[in-house]
Coordinates of C-alpha atoms in Angstrom, one line a residue:
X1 CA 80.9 56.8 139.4
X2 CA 81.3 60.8 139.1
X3 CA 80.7 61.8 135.4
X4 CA 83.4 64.1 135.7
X5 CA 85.5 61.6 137.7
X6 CA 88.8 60.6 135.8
X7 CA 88.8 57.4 134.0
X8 CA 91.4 55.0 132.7
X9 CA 90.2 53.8 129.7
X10 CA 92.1 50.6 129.0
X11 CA 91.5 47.1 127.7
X12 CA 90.4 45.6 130.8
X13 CA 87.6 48.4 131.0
X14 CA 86.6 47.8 127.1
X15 CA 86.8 44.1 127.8
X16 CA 84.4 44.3 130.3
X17 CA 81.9 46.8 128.9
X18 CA 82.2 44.0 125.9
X19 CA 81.4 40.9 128.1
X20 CA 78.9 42.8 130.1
X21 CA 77.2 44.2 126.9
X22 CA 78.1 42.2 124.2
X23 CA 78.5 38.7 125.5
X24 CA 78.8 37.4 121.6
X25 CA 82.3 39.3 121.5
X26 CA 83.3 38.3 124.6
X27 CA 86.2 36.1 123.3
X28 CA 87.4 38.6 120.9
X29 CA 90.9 40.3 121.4
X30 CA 90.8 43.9 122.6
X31 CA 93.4 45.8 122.2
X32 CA 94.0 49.7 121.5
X33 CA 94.9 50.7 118.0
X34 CA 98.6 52.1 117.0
X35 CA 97.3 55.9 116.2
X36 CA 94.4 57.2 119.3
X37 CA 92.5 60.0 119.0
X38 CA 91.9 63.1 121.3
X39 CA 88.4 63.2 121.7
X40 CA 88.0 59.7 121.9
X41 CA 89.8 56.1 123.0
X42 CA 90.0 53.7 119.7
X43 CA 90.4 49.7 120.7
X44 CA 90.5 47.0 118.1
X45 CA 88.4 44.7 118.6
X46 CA 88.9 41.4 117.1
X47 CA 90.1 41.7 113.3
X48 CA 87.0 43.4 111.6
X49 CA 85.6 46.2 114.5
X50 CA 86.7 48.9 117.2
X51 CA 85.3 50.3 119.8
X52 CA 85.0 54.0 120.5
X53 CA 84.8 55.9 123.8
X54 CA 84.8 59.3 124.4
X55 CA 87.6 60.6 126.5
X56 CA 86.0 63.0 128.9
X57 CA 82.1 64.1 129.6
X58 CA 82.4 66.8 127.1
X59 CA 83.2 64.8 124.4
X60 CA 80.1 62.3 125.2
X61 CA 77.6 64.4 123.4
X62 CA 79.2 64.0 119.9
X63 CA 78.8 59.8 120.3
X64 CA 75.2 60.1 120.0
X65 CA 75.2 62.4 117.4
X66 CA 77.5 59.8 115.3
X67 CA 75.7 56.7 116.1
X68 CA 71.8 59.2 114.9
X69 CA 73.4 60.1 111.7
X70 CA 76.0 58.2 110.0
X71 CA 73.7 55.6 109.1
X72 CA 72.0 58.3 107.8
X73 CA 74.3 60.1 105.4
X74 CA 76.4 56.8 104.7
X75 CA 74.3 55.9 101.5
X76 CA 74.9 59.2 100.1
X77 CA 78.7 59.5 100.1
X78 CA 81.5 58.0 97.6
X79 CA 83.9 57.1 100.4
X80 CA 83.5 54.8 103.3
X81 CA 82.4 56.3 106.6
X82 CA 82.6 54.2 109.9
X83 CA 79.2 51.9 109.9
X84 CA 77.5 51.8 113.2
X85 CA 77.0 48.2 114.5
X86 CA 76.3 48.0 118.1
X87 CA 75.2 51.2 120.7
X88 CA 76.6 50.9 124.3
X89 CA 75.5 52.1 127.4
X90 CA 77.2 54.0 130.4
X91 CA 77.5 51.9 133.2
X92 CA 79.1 51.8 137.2
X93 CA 82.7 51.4 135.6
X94 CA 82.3 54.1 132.5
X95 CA 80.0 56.8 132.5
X96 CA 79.5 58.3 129.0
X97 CA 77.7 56.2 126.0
X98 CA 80.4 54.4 123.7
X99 CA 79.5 52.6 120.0
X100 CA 80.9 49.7 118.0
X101 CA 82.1 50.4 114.5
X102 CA 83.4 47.8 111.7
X103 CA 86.8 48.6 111.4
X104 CA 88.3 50.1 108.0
X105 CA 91.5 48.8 106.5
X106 CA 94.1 52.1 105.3
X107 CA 96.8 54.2 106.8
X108 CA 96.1 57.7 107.8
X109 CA 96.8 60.2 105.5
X110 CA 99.6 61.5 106.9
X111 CA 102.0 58.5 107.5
X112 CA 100.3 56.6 104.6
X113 CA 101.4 56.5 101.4
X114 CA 99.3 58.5 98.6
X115 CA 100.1 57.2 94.9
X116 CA 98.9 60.6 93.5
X117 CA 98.2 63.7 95.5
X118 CA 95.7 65.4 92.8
X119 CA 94.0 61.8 92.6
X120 CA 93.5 62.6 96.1
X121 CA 92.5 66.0 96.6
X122 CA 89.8 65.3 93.8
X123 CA 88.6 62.4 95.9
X124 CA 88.4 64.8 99.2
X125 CA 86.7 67.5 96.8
X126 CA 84.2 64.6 95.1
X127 CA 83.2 63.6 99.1
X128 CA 82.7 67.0 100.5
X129 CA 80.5 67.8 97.8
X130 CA 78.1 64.8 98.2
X131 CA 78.0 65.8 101.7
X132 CA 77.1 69.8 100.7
X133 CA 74.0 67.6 98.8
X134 CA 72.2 66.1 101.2
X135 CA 69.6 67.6 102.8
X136 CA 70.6 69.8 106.2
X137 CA 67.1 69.8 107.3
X138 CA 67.4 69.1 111.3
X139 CA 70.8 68.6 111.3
X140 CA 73.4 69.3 114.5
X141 CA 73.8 73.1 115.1
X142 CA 77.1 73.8 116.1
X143 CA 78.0 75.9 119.4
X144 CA 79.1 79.2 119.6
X145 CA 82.6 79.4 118.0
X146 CA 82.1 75.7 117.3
X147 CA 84.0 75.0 113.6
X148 CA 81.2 75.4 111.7
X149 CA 79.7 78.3 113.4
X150 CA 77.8 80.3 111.1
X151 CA 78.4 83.8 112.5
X152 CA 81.7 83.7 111.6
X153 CA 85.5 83.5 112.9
X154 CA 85.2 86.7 114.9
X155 CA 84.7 84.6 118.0
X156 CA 88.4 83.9 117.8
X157 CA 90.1 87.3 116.9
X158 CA 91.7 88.1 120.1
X159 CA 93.3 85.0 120.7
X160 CA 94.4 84.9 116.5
X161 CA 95.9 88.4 117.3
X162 CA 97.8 87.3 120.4
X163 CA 99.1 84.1 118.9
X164 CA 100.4 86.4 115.9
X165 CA 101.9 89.1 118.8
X166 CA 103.8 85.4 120.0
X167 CA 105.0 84.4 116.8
X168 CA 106.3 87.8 115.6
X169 CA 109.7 86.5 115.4
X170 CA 108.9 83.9 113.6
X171 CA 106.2 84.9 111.0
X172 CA 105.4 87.5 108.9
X173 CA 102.0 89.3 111.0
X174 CA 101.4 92.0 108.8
X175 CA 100.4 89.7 106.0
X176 CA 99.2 87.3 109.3
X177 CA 96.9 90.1 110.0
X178 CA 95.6 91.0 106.8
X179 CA 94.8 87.2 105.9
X180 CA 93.4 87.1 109.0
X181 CA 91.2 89.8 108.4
X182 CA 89.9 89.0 104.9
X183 CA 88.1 85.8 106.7
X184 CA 86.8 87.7 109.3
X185 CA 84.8 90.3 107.5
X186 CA 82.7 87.6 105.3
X187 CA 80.3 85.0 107.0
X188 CA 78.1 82.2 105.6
X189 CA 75.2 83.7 104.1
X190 CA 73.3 80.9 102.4
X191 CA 71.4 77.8 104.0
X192 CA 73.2 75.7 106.3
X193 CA 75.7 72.7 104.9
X194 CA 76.7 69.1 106.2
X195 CA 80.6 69.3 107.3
X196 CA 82.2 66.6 108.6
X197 CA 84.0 69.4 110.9
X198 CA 87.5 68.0 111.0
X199 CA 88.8 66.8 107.9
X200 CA 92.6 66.3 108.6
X201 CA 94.8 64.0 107.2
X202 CA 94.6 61.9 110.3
X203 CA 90.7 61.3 110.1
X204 CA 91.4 60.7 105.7
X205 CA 91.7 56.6 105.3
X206 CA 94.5 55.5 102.4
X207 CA 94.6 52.3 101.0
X208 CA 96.6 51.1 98.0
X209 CA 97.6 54.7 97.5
X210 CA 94.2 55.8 97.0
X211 CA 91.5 57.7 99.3
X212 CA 89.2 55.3 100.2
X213 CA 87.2 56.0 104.1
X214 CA 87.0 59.1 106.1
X215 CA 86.8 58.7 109.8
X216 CA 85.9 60.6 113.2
X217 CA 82.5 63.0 112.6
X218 CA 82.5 64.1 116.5
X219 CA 82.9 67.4 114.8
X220 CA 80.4 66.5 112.0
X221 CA 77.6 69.6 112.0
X222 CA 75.3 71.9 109.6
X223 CA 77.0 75.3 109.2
X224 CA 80.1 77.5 107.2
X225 CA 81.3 75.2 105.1
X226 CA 85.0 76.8 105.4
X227 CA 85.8 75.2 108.5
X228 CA 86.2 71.7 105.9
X229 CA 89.1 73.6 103.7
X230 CA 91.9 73.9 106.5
X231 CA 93.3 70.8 104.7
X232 CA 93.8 72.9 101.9
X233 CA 96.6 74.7 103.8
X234 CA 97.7 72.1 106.0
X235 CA 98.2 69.5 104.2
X236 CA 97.9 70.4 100.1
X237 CA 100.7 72.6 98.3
X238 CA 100.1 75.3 95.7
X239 CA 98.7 72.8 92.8
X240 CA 96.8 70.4 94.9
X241 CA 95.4 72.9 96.4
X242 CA 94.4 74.4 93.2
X243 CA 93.3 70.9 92.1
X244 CA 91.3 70.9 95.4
X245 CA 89.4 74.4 95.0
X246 CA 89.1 74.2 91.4
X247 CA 86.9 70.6 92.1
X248 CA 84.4 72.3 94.8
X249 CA 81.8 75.1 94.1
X250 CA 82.6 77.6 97.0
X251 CA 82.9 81.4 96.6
X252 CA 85.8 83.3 97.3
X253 CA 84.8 84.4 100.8
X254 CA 84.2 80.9 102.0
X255 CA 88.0 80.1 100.9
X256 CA 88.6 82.9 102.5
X257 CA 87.3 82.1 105.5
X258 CA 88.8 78.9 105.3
X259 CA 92.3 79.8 105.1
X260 CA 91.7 82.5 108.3
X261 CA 90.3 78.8 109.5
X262 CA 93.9 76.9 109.2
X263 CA 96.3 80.3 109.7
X264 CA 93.6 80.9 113.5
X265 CA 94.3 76.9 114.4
X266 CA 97.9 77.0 113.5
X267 CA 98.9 79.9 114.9
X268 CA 97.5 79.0 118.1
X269 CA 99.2 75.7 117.8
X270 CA 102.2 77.6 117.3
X271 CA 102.4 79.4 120.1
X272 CA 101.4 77.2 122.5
X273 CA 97.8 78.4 123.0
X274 CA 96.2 74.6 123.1
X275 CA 97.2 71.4 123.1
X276 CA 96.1 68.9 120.6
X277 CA 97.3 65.5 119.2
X278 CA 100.3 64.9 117.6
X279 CA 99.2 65.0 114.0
X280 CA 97.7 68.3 114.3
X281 CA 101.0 69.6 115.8
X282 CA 103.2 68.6 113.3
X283 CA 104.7 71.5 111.4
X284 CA 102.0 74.5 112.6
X285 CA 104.7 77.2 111.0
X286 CA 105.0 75.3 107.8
X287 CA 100.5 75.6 107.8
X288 CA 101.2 79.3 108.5
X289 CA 103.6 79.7 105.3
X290 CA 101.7 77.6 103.3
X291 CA 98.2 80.5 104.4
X292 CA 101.0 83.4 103.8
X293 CA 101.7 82.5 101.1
X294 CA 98.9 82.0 98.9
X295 CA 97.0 84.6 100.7
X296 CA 100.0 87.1 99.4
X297 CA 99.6 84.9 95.7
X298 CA 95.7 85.7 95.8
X299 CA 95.7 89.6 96.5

């Protein structure tokens, strides 16, 4: 098979990379789960795992960075992260490597139900801070313009300043501009940091109210440490998000740079620059008020 043939990634194909593979979970049930992801196809299998497969050839890169170092930063963290339990291999039928995880019980953030949203945010806060404290020392560089790129957010300004041109009927682009701006003059200027690279609420696990896993690391790097606040804006009102920077030691530029983060991704959600899944296309204008105004509440 072509490695940049298109695939169908079903059951049938997962149940046969399982019997092939995996003969000892050949009888268990595979079937996808109820929320999939972009990046990568999600399948239940049996009760207590899933198996994960990346989507397209560039997507297969970020499987072998999972399955090197979750294990690895696992011990270290105060919220459950997917545990690695079996490595697959491309074969005549899929082309890309593919891993077995134990599955995690919880809602996603964004349709589950949170007893207490400053609980939460604390929680978030509590689990990107153990992950700023383990050691970055041959860690994943990210790409060029990759989320945590260290040399800042200036790979995007054109496309920012068309999206903002787009939505200038809708949004308010002098104070779009000027936020915009503020995160693009600043860049990381101290040694690298773990991010996960994609904290949204659909990769943040809920159970019994609480914030208890976080899932998906394909984005998971060493770098600018901003690119992990877009939550802040996205998903956190004005006093969770102050419970939310008020919990983690950052300086003003990175939360600077980290609301130009979530106004760059929204806006370009907004005005139909990209496509994406449909939790990170809910409500893009509602993001873009939420950047507006608490850049104009910051000044």
């Amino acid at each position: 098979m072509e490695r940049n043939e298109s695939i169908n990634i079903d059951s049938t194909l997962v149940s046969h990379l399982i019997n092939k593979q995996f003969p000892q979970w050949k009888n268990l049930v595979v079937k996808p789960v109820a929320v999939g992801g972009w990046d990568n196809r999600t399948f239940h299998l049996g009760n207590k795992m899933l198996v994960r497969l990346p989507s397209a050839a560039e997507y297969a890169p970020k499987v072998k960075k999972e399955q090197k170092w979750l294990p690895r930063l696992a011990p270290f963290l105060p919220l459950k992260i997917p545990t690695l339990l079996a490595i697959g291999e491309p074969d005549e039928n899929y082309p890309w490597p593919w891993s077995v995880y134990s599955w995690i019980e919880g809602e996603n953030a964004a349709t589950g139900h949170i007893t207490n949203l400053d609980d939460f945010a604390t929680s978030l806060s509590e689990f990107i801070t153990a992950l700023h404290r383990i050691d970055s020392t041959d860690g994943p560089i990210p790409n060029l313009g990759g989320f945590a790129y260290i040399g800042g957010l200036a790979v995007y300004d054109d496309e920012a300043r068309q999206a903002f041109s787009l939505l200038k009927d809708k949004i308010d682009t002098t104070i779009a501009i000027k936020a915009w701006e503020a995160g693009i003059k600043t860049i990381w200027q101290h040694p690298p940091l773990w991010v996960h690279g994609d904290i949204t609420a659909g990769n943040l696990l809920v159970n019994h109210g609480k914030l208890t896993a976080v899932i998906d690391f394909g984005g998971l790097a060493v770098g600018d440490p901003a690119c992990d606040l877009v939550i802040a804006w996205k998903f956190f009102k004005s006093e969770t998000r102050k419970t939310f920077r008020n919990k983690l030691p950052l300086d003003n530029a990175t939360w600077a740079r980290g609301r130009a983060w979530a106004l760059w991704k929204a806006s370009i959600v907004a005005a139909n620059l990209t496509e994406t899944n449909a939790i990170e296309a809910a409500n893009p204008l509602g993001t873009i008020n939420e950047v507006l105004m608490d850049y104009k509440h910051n000044l």
